[in-house]
Amino acid sequence: VLWGTHKSCHAFHLAPRTLRFPSVSATGAPRWNDHDRPEKFNFASDVLDYWTQMEKEGKRGPNPALWWVNSQGDEVKWSFRELTDFTCRAANVFTQTCGLQQGDRLALILPRVPEWWLVAIGCIRTGIIFMPGTTQLKAKDILYRLKQSNAQSIVTTDALAPEVDSVASECPALKTKLLVSDHSREGWLDFQSLIQSASPDHTCIKSKTTDPMVIFFTSGTTGFPKMAKHSHGLALRHSFPSSREVLQLKASDVLWCLSDPGWILAAVETMIEPWTAGSTVFIHHLPQFDPKVIVETLFKYPITQYIAASSVFRMILQENFGRYVFPTLEHCSTGGEAVLPEEQEKWRQRTGLLLHQIYGQSETGLTCATPRGSQVKPGSMGKAIPPFDVQIIDDKGNILPPNTEGNLGIRIKPTKPIGLFMLYENDPAKTAKVECGDFYNTGDKATIDEEGYIWFLGRDDDIINASGYRIGPAEVENALAEHPAVAESAVVSSPDPIRGQLVKAFIVLTPKFLSHDPDQLAKELQEHVKAVTAPYKYPRKVEFVPELPKTVTGKIKRNELREKEFGQM
Ligand code: BCO
């Protein structure tokens, strides 16, 4: 292939720490400010190509833009210049070979392979709206995504191509299927060889800041995932001083964010934020999560900043590796789920490093954080990141006083801030439902103290947050309903010391299965859920019950079951 992989001795020289604030003009002045709304912005041409130019002018050190490794010792290192070259080729593949145009949709379902970044940036260059998805998706999940979005194209691997083929006939809009693989497959285009033969000459579109850039699928309380559509403003926002202040990345930093590429956290922390700063994005392929590999990697490579879900930190602490002084690690952040003060303290004792909480949603991107160097209040997810005006609101959108429990809201009136999602695609009712007075209501319960620090309390609905995954109960209940043993089920969150919350299913069995061995049946149902929908959603706890609590109108009282789990009844 064009770039190949090579074994490496990992010799690496950090760049001089000169470019302190990225996305600055060559004269050093910031190019955008917190409240700027440039009419045109494109992350590829305005940020990536800027760093390519810096490299050409010798104004950026020799560290790569992307540094990818796997456990077999393979390695890929790309400079910004190479990234520009390869992503221009990707753009030409999409427009010339696949016939895609600005505004078309492309499903991007790849594991942590370098091609993910080529596809994402190639889409940004052309205005094709990319839709990341985790590789845990199954045929039905993929069908739903392709149909809902009217996707014209999909990029995936060998592992998922058969799942796509099994549903492709039901997706009339799907024109091209691109495969990232060493093998060919009938009906699929070979992405790597197309990149090789494509021209590196491409003129980036002049996208409006408000043009759509990416869609993230996010679970809701009812029904199937919603499509949270973001504009190019999602990327612009990370050029603002207030966003840069959070991690204070420099061109010499090496940032490793563990998030699966299917989530907004990965788009922001393995692409937008580090490349805005001209930093190195470090990626470990990591098909299976293993805390030992994480610790070894932090020792082996010159990683300066590390971001992962809180469960990952808990799983590392659980291993009892003793004290670890990582040679280059300076800053750790955690997001996707709440972290307890005791856990932050444990991490500090073991590593000498503070664990900074960040908070956001697929709809909002990064919303709150404790900027590097400012006071960490253990248990708090920090302060609002401007231009987001975060307030605690009641159900009518009135701002509540400090230390009062309410909904975490982001002000959208009179002006919607840059970086907040545009809308739920095809769903004006759900878009309207999350508007609450002058605010977007996140649905998360929180308090704010007199100093502006925000404290997460939980959800105000049935959404489950298990090890950083947001899971809608209906998705699991629908999967269970397909099994003949299940008469009906209710899925709720249940507390867990490592994953924060677990998915728990209360199941009423059909008469035929009442005599079955409950342990074996529970395992069978768990495997069934893993087979029909993304396995991260499977119920790790199962309880068989004779009936489910219901209201007089027959609605299942999930809240009653949940409260029982959390010992509130
Ligand atoms: O635990 P089990 O072994 O029983 O099951 C696991 C997997 O083995 C299994 N599985 C995975 N792929 C499969 C499969 N089974 C069958 N077929 C397949 N193809 O399914 C279960 C998956 O659970 P998991 O993903 O939680 O796995 P694991 O290894 O326990 O990973 C632990 C974590 C902590 C690494 C993982 O849970 C994780 O990555 N969590 C973080 C999620 C995240 O990044 N959230 C951020 C979202 S973005 C956001 O919040 C906005 C912030 C700005």
mmCIF file of C-alpha atoms in Angstrom, residues 149-466:
data_model
loop_
_atom_site.group_PDB
_atom_site.id
_atom_site.type_symbol
_atom_site.label_atom_id
_atom_site.label_comp_id
_atom_site.label_asym_id
_atom_site.label_seq_id
_atom_site.Cartn_x
_atom_site.Cartn_y
_atom_site.Cartn_z
ATOM 1 C CA SER A 149 -29.558 8.636 6.715
ATOM 2 C CA ASN A 150 -30.089 7.640 3.068
ATOM 3 C CA ALA A 151 -26.360 6.961 2.967
ATOM 4 C CA GLN A 152 -24.868 6.851 -0.510
ATOM 5 C CA SER A 153 -21.651 5.151 0.591
ATOM 6 C CA ILE A 154 -20.089 3.036 3.312
ATOM 7 C CA VAL A 155 -16.476 2.343 4.238
ATOM 8 C CA THR A 156 -15.767 -0.702 6.374
ATOM 9 C CA THR A 157 -13.617 -3.815 6.810
ATOM 10 C CA ASP A 158 -13.795 -7.538 5.998
ATOM 11 C CA ALA A 159 -15.400 -8.262 9.337
ATOM 12 C CA LEU A 160 -18.455 -6.106 8.662
ATOM 13 C CA ALA A 161 -18.741 -6.367 4.860
ATOM 14 C CA PRO A 162 -20.933 -9.532 5.043
ATOM 15 C CA GLU A 163 -23.259 -7.776 7.509
ATOM 16 C CA VAL A 164 -23.542 -4.844 5.087
ATOM 17 C CA ASP A 165 -24.148 -7.157 2.132
ATOM 18 C CA SER A 166 -26.922 -8.929 4.036
ATOM 19 C CA VAL A 167 -28.934 -5.681 4.221
ATOM 20 C CA ALA A 168 -27.684 -3.679 1.209
ATOM 21 C CA SER A 169 -30.672 -4.638 -0.968
ATOM 22 C CA GLU A 170 -32.909 -2.761 1.495
ATOM 23 C CA CYS A 171 -30.882 0.438 1.053
ATOM 24 C CA PRO A 172 -31.646 1.820 -2.433
ATOM 25 C CA ALA A 173 -29.604 4.984 -1.850
ATOM 26 C CA LEU A 174 -26.381 3.027 -1.225
ATOM 27 C CA LYS A 175 -24.256 3.497 -4.363
ATOM 28 C CA THR A 176 -20.735 2.512 -3.326
ATOM 29 C CA LYS A 177 -19.174 0.197 -0.797
ATOM 30 C CA LEU A 178 -15.511 0.719 -0.002
ATOM 31 C CA LEU A 179 -13.456 -1.961 1.667
ATOM 32 C CA VAL A 180 -10.333 -1.422 3.779
ATOM 33 C CA SER A 181 -8.668 -4.806 3.543
ATOM 34 C CA ASP A 182 -5.792 -6.780 2.071
ATOM 35 C CA HIS A 183 -8.347 -8.887 0.190
ATOM 36 C CA SER A 184 -10.854 -7.975 -2.457
ATOM 37 C CA ARG A 185 -14.580 -8.646 -2.216
ATOM 38 C CA GLU A 186 -17.137 -8.752 -4.978
ATOM 39 C CA GLY A 187 -19.223 -5.616 -5.220
ATOM 40 C CA TRP A 188 -16.758 -3.616 -3.108
ATOM 41 C CA LEU A 189 -14.145 -1.065 -4.141
ATOM 42 C CA ASP A 190 -10.645 -1.466 -2.742
ATOM 43 C CA PHE A 191 -10.043 1.759 -0.807
ATOM 44 C CA GLN A 192 -6.289 1.334 -0.441
ATOM 45 C CA SER A 193 -5.561 0.736 -4.123
ATOM 46 C CA LEU A 194 -7.898 3.567 -5.117
ATOM 47 C CA ILE A 195 -5.965 5.909 -2.835
ATOM 48 C CA GLN A 196 -2.729 4.760 -4.441
ATOM 49 C CA SER A 197 -3.865 5.586 -7.936
ATOM 50 C CA ALA A 198 -5.802 8.764 -7.092
ATOM 51 C CA SER A 199 -4.411 12.210 -7.754
ATOM 52 C CA PRO A 200 -3.144 14.199 -4.722
ATOM 53 C CA ASP A 201 -4.404 17.399 -6.373
ATOM 54 C CA HIS A 202 -7.693 18.456 -4.897
ATOM 55 C CA THR A 203 -9.296 21.792 -4.171
ATOM 56 C CA CYS A 204 -11.024 21.793 -0.832
ATOM 57 C CA ILE A 205 -14.623 23.040 -0.823
ATOM 58 C CA LYS A 206 -15.216 26.464 0.682
ATOM 59 C CA SER A 207 -17.645 25.215 3.291
ATOM 60 C CA LYS A 208 -19.792 27.575 5.275
ATOM 61 C CA THR A 209 -19.236 27.241 9.018
ATOM 62 C CA THR A 210 -22.918 26.339 9.254
ATOM 63 C CA ASP A 211 -22.813 23.613 6.569
ATOM 64 C CA PRO A 212 -23.237 20.061 7.902
ATOM 65 C CA MET A 213 -20.042 18.086 8.493
ATOM 66 C CA VAL A 214 -20.775 14.970 10.543
ATOM 67 C CA ILE A 215 -23.661 12.979 12.025
ATOM 68 C CA PHE A 216 -23.367 10.979 15.252
ATOM 69 C CA PHE A 217 -25.978 8.388 16.171
ATOM 70 C CA THR A 218 -26.958 8.715 19.796
ATOM 71 C CA SER A 219 -29.307 6.578 21.860
ATOM 72 C CA GLY A 220 -32.543 8.007 23.195
ATOM 73 C CA THR A 221 -34.969 6.952 25.907
ATOM 74 C CA THR A 222 -37.407 5.576 23.385
ATOM 75 C CA GLY A 223 -37.005 4.037 19.980
ATOM 76 C CA PHE A 224 -33.856 3.884 17.930
ATOM 77 C CA PRO A 225 -30.808 6.177 17.966
ATOM 78 C CA LYS A 226 -31.215 9.785 16.894
ATOM 79 C CA MET A 227 -28.964 11.445 14.329
ATOM 80 C CA ALA A 228 -27.231 14.416 15.923
ATOM 81 C CA LYS A 229 -26.048 16.554 12.996
ATOM 82 C CA HIS A 230 -23.070 18.873 13.469
ATOM 83 C CA SER A 231 -21.780 21.639 11.259
ATOM 84 C CA HIS A 232 -18.148 22.568 10.530
ATOM 85 C CA GLY A 233 -18.558 24.757 13.632
ATOM 86 C CA LEU A 234 -17.818 21.643 15.722
ATOM 87 C CA ALA A 235 -14.248 21.821 14.448
ATOM 88 C CA LEU A 236 -13.988 25.627 14.386
ATOM 89 C CA ARG A 237 -14.804 25.762 18.072
ATOM 90 C CA HIS A 238 -11.552 24.004 18.936
ATOM 91 C CA SER A 239 -9.613 26.904 17.468
ATOM 92 C CA PHE A 240 -11.156 29.237 20.033
ATOM 93 C CA PRO A 241 -8.873 30.282 22.924
ATOM 94 C CA SER A 242 -11.324 28.895 25.522
ATOM 95 C CA SER A 243 -11.194 25.420 23.936
ATOM 96 C CA ARG A 244 -7.422 25.511 23.520
ATOM 97 C CA GLU A 245 -7.144 26.465 27.171
ATOM 98 C CA VAL A 246 -8.579 23.089 28.282
ATOM 99 C CA LEU A 247 -5.680 20.791 27.322
ATOM 100 C CA GLN A 248 -3.229 23.534 26.308
ATOM 101 C CA LEU A 249 -1.834 21.271 23.610
ATOM 102 C CA LYS A 250 1.343 22.252 21.812
ATOM 103 C CA ALA A 251 2.765 21.054 18.524
ATOM 104 C CA SER A 252 5.229 18.947 20.512
ATOM 105 C CA ASP A 253 2.500 17.076 22.443
ATOM 106 C CA VAL A 254 1.572 13.473 21.755
ATOM 107 C CA LEU A 255 -2.088 12.876 22.599
ATOM 108 C CA TRP A 256 -3.558 9.416 23.034
ATOM 109 C CA CYS A 257 -7.332 9.209 23.320
ATOM 110 C CA LEU A 258 -8.639 5.688 23.655
ATOM 111 C CA SER A 259 -12.180 6.270 22.416
ATOM 112 C CA ASP A 260 -13.536 3.950 19.752
ATOM 113 C CA PRO A 261 -13.675 5.892 16.448
ATOM 114 C CA GLY A 262 -17.468 5.526 16.438
ATOM 115 C CA TRP A 263 -17.990 8.229 19.078
ATOM 116 C CA ILE A 264 -17.803 12.013 19.095
ATOM 117 C CA LEU A 265 -15.032 11.803 21.690
ATOM 118 C CA ALA A 266 -12.782 10.231 19.061
ATOM 119 C CA ALA A 267 -13.651 12.811 16.391
ATOM 120 C CA VAL A 268 -12.800 15.592 18.818
ATOM 121 C CA GLU A 269 -9.824 14.111 20.669
ATOM 122 C CA THR A 270 -8.153 12.006 17.980
ATOM 123 C CA MET A 271 -8.568 14.544 15.225
ATOM 124 C CA ILE A 272 -10.005 18.005 15.761
ATOM 125 C CA GLU A 273 -8.425 19.146 19.019
ATOM 126 C CA PRO A 274 -4.894 17.724 18.651
ATOM 127 C CA TRP A 275 -4.540 18.704 14.995
ATOM 128 C CA THR A 276 -5.804 22.182 15.725
ATOM 129 C CA ALA A 277 -2.753 22.438 17.978
ATOM 130 C CA GLY A 278 -0.448 20.780 15.447
ATOM 131 C CA SER A 279 0.087 17.950 17.974
ATOM 132 C CA THR A 280 0.704 14.284 17.298
ATOM 133 C CA VAL A 281 -2.331 12.016 17.397
ATOM 134 C CA PHE A 282 -1.249 8.677 18.847
ATOM 135 C CA ILE A 283 -3.398 5.630 18.106
ATOM 136 C CA HIS A 284 -3.059 2.062 19.330
ATOM 137 C CA HIS A 285 -5.085 -0.358 17.210
ATOM 138 C CA LEU A 286 -6.207 -2.221 20.368
ATOM 139 C CA PRO A 287 -8.914 -4.536 18.984
ATOM 140 C CA GLN A 288 -9.488 -5.843 22.523
ATOM 141 C CA PHE A 289 -9.229 -3.656 25.576
ATOM 142 C CA ASP A 290 -6.464 -4.762 27.941
ATOM 143 C CA PRO A 291 -5.345 -2.564 30.854
ATOM 144 C CA LYS A 292 -1.830 -4.095 30.709
ATOM 145 C CA VAL A 293 -1.396 -2.914 27.120
ATOM 146 C CA ILE A 294 -2.483 0.592 28.132
ATOM 147 C CA VAL A 295 0.122 0.765 30.903
ATOM 148 C CA GLU A 296 2.869 -0.703 28.686
ATOM 149 C CA THR A 297 2.023 1.770 25.929
ATOM 150 C CA LEU A 298 2.203 4.734 28.297
ATOM 151 C CA PHE A 299 5.689 3.556 29.295
ATOM 152 C CA LYS A 300 6.886 2.734 25.798
ATOM 153 C CA TYR A 301 5.854 5.788 23.749
ATOM 154 C CA PRO A 302 6.439 9.494 24.454
ATOM 155 C CA ILE A 303 2.760 10.175 25.149
ATOM 156 C CA THR A 304 2.240 13.468 26.974
ATOM 157 C CA GLN A 305 -1.554 13.515 27.275
ATOM 158 C CA TYR A 306 -3.976 10.641 27.736
ATOM 159 C CA ILE A 307 -7.791 10.588 27.553
ATOM 160 C CA ALA A 308 -10.088 7.650 28.272
ATOM 161 C CA ALA A 309 -13.462 6.766 29.790
ATOM 162 C CA SER A 310 -13.499 6.589 33.587
ATOM 163 C CA SER A 311 -14.029 2.799 33.442
ATOM 164 C CA VAL A 312 -10.661 2.497 31.728
ATOM 165 C CA PHE A 313 -8.918 4.287 34.611
ATOM 166 C CA ARG A 314 -10.823 2.091 37.099
ATOM 167 C CA MET A 315 -9.828 -1.054 35.215
ATOM 168 C CA ILE A 316 -6.171 0.012 35.281
ATOM 169 C CA LEU A 317 -6.339 0.788 39.012
ATOM 170 C CA GLN A 318 -8.046 -2.561 39.575
ATOM 171 C CA GLU A 319 -5.035 -4.403 38.145
ATOM 172 C CA ASN A 320 -2.865 -3.378 41.093
ATOM 173 C CA PHE A 321 0.237 -2.734 39.015
ATOM 174 C CA GLY A 322 1.665 -0.738 41.925
ATOM 175 C CA ARG A 323 2.980 2.787 41.411
ATOM 176 C CA TYR A 324 3.628 3.923 37.886
ATOM 177 C CA VAL A 325 5.670 6.902 36.906
ATOM 178 C CA PHE A 326 5.071 7.246 33.205
ATOM 179 C CA PRO A 327 8.152 8.888 31.726
ATOM 180 C CA THR A 328 6.505 11.530 29.518
ATOM 181 C CA LEU A 329 2.873 11.635 30.623
ATOM 182 C CA GLU A 330 1.886 15.087 31.888
ATOM 183 C CA HIS A 331 -1.884 15.298 31.756
ATOM 184 C CA CYS A 332 -4.802 12.840 32.051
ATOM 185 C CA SER A 333 -8.434 13.484 31.209
ATOM 186 C CA THR A 334 -11.507 11.334 31.538
ATOM 187 C CA GLY A 335 -14.933 11.654 29.941
ATOM 188 C CA GLY A 336 -18.025 9.756 28.908
ATOM 189 C CA GLU A 337 -19.072 8.960 32.494
ATOM 190 C CA ALA A 338 -18.742 10.337 35.997
ATOM 191 C CA VAL A 339 -15.674 9.708 38.117
ATOM 192 C CA LEU A 340 -15.638 9.608 41.903
ATOM 193 C CA PRO A 341 -13.307 11.773 44.034
ATOM 194 C CA GLU A 342 -11.791 8.586 45.577
ATOM 195 C CA GLU A 343 -10.911 7.347 42.092
ATOM 196 C CA GLN A 344 -9.270 10.645 41.178
ATOM 197 C CA GLU A 345 -7.285 10.486 44.408
ATOM 198 C CA LYS A 346 -6.230 6.870 43.785
ATOM 199 C CA TRP A 347 -4.976 7.804 40.313
ATOM 200 C CA ARG A 348 -3.026 10.739 41.754
ATOM 201 C CA GLN A 349 -1.423 8.530 44.404
ATOM 202 C CA ARG A 350 -0.446 5.865 41.862
ATOM 203 C CA THR A 351 0.818 8.127 39.096
ATOM 204 C CA GLY A 352 1.413 11.552 40.625
ATOM 205 C CA LEU A 353 -0.994 12.961 38.013
ATOM 206 C CA LEU A 354 -4.348 14.627 38.478
ATOM 207 C CA LEU A 355 -7.285 13.117 36.641
ATOM 208 C CA HIS A 356 -9.270 15.884 34.937
ATOM 209 C CA GLN A 357 -12.935 15.276 34.140
ATOM 210 C CA ILE A 358 -14.374 16.423 30.848
ATOM 211 C CA TYR A 359 -18.060 16.327 29.994
ATOM 212 C CA GLY A 360 -19.979 16.331 26.773
ATOM 213 C CA GLN A 361 -22.558 14.540 24.663
ATOM 214 C CA SER A 362 -22.889 13.585 21.007
ATOM 215 C CA GLU A 363 -25.064 16.678 20.702
ATOM 216 C CA THR A 364 -22.667 19.058 22.393
ATOM 217 C CA GLY A 365 -19.070 17.908 22.026
ATOM 218 C CA LEU A 366 -16.876 19.153 24.856
ATOM 219 C CA THR A 367 -19.040 21.179 27.208
ATOM 220 C CA CYS A 368 -17.353 21.325 30.622
ATOM 221 C CA ALA A 369 -13.798 20.754 31.785
ATOM 222 C CA THR A 370 -11.226 21.825 34.309
ATOM 223 C CA PRO A 371 -8.604 23.604 32.210
ATOM 224 C CA ARG A 372 -5.068 22.383 32.702
ATOM 225 C CA GLY A 373 -3.408 24.230 35.570
ATOM 226 C CA SER A 374 -6.607 25.444 37.195
ATOM 227 C CA GLN A 375 -7.991 24.038 40.436
ATOM 228 C CA VAL A 376 -9.410 20.526 40.200
ATOM 229 C CA LYS A 377 -12.382 20.036 42.478
ATOM 230 C CA PRO A 378 -12.581 16.250 42.904
ATOM 231 C CA GLY A 379 -15.929 14.909 41.711
ATOM 232 C CA SER A 380 -16.693 17.992 39.629
ATOM 233 C CA MET A 381 -16.623 17.959 35.846
ATOM 234 C CA GLY A 382 -15.200 21.464 35.828
ATOM 235 C CA LYS A 383 -16.610 24.653 34.376
ATOM 236 C CA ALA A 384 -18.447 25.505 31.172
ATOM 237 C CA ILE A 385 -16.218 25.955 28.138
ATOM 238 C CA PRO A 386 -17.162 29.204 26.339
ATOM 239 C CA PRO A 387 -18.866 29.997 24.072
ATOM 240 C CA PHE A 388 -21.207 27.536 25.816
ATOM 241 C CA ASP A 389 -23.185 29.286 28.529
ATOM 242 C CA VAL A 390 -24.039 26.356 30.811
ATOM 243 C CA GLN A 391 -26.705 26.865 33.464
ATOM 244 C CA ILE A 392 -28.725 24.645 35.737
ATOM 245 C CA ILE A 393 -32.344 25.059 34.722
ATOM 246 C CA ASP A 394 -35.778 23.872 35.810
ATOM 247 C CA ASP A 395 -38.260 22.170 33.501
ATOM 248 C CA LYS A 396 -39.372 25.531 32.100
ATOM 249 C CA GLY A 397 -35.889 26.794 31.371
ATOM 250 C CA ASN A 398 -35.584 29.109 34.384
ATOM 251 C CA ILE A 399 -32.057 29.401 35.725
ATOM 252 C CA LEU A 400 -31.721 27.866 39.188
ATOM 253 C CA PRO A 401 -29.502 29.297 41.934
ATOM 254 C CA PRO A 402 -26.132 27.733 42.853
ATOM 255 C CA ASN A 403 -26.134 24.337 44.591
ATOM 256 C CA THR A 404 -29.673 23.522 43.424
ATOM 257 C CA GLU A 405 -30.341 20.326 41.515
ATOM 258 C CA GLY A 406 -31.733 20.800 38.034
ATOM 259 C CA ASN A 407 -31.145 20.050 34.357
ATOM 260 C CA LEU A 408 -27.875 20.955 32.738
ATOM 261 C CA GLY A 409 -28.772 23.406 29.983
ATOM 262 C CA ILE A 410 -26.787 25.191 27.274
ATOM 263 C CA ARG A 411 -28.077 28.595 26.186
ATOM 264 C CA ILE A 412 -29.280 28.602 22.573
ATOM 265 C CA LYS A 413 -31.209 31.897 22.502
ATOM 266 C CA PRO A 414 -30.811 34.525 21.269
ATOM 267 C CA THR A 415 -27.845 32.834 19.555
ATOM 268 C CA LYS A 416 -27.009 29.166 19.280
ATOM 269 C CA PRO A 417 -23.313 28.776 20.158
ATOM 270 C CA ILE A 418 -20.812 27.485 17.621
ATOM 271 C CA GLY A 419 -20.125 23.796 18.259
ATOM 272 C CA LEU A 420 -23.583 22.756 19.443
ATOM 273 C CA PHE A 421 -25.379 20.244 17.187
ATOM 274 C CA MET A 422 -27.637 21.638 14.475
ATOM 275 C CA LEU A 423 -30.615 19.312 14.946
ATOM 276 C CA TYR A 424 -31.718 15.702 15.051
ATOM 277 C CA GLU A 425 -31.904 14.807 11.384
ATOM 278 C CA ASN A 426 -35.443 13.970 10.162
ATOM 279 C CA ASP A 427 -36.815 14.501 13.651
ATOM 280 C CA PRO A 428 -38.172 17.998 14.294
ATOM 281 C CA ALA A 429 -40.280 16.685 17.204
ATOM 282 C CA LYS A 430 -37.247 15.371 19.103
ATOM 283 C CA THR A 431 -35.268 18.507 18.205
ATOM 284 C CA ALA A 432 -38.075 20.644 19.649
ATOM 285 C CA LYS A 433 -38.372 18.431 22.726
ATOM 286 C CA VAL A 434 -34.822 19.168 23.901
ATOM 287 C CA GLU A 435 -35.411 22.933 23.673
ATOM 288 C CA CYS A 436 -36.360 24.293 27.048
ATOM 289 C CA GLY A 437 -36.954 28.053 27.150
ATOM 290 C CA ASP A 438 -33.703 29.672 26.026
ATOM 291 C CA PHE A 439 -31.733 26.464 26.546
ATOM 292 C CA TYR A 440 -30.849 23.108 25.053
ATOM 293 C CA ASN A 441 -31.702 20.614 27.795
ATOM 294 C CA THR A 442 -29.018 17.898 27.977
ATOM 295 C CA GLY A 443 -31.259 15.681 30.113
ATOM 296 C CA ASP A 444 -28.421 15.373 32.612
ATOM 297 C CA LYS A 445 -29.044 16.368 36.225
ATOM 298 C CA ALA A 446 -26.395 18.529 37.837
ATOM 299 C CA THR A 447 -25.655 21.350 40.246
ATOM 300 C CA ILE A 448 -23.368 24.350 39.870
ATOM 301 C CA ASP A 449 -21.476 25.960 42.742
ATOM 302 C CA GLU A 450 -20.746 29.655 43.376
ATOM 303 C CA GLU A 451 -17.440 29.353 41.505
ATOM 304 C CA GLY A 452 -19.065 27.866 38.408
ATOM 305 C CA TYR A 453 -17.916 24.254 38.962
ATOM 306 C CA ILE A 454 -20.502 21.748 37.750
ATOM 307 C CA TRP A 455 -21.356 18.508 39.525
ATOM 308 C CA PHE A 456 -22.980 15.663 37.605
ATOM 309 C CA LEU A 457 -25.831 13.887 39.403
ATOM 310 C CA GLY A 458 -27.334 11.503 36.838
ATOM 311 C CA ARG A 459 -29.951 11.265 34.112
ATOM 312 C CA ASP A 460 -33.518 12.418 34.414
ATOM 313 C CA ASP A 461 -34.700 9.613 32.141
ATOM 314 C CA ASP A 462 -34.166 5.904 31.383
ATOM 315 C CA ILE A 463 -30.885 6.285 29.465
ATOM 316 C CA ILE A 464 -28.158 3.975 30.767
ATOM 317 C CA ASN A 465 -24.522 5.059 30.869
ATOM 318 C CA ALA A 466 -22.497 1.854 31.102
#
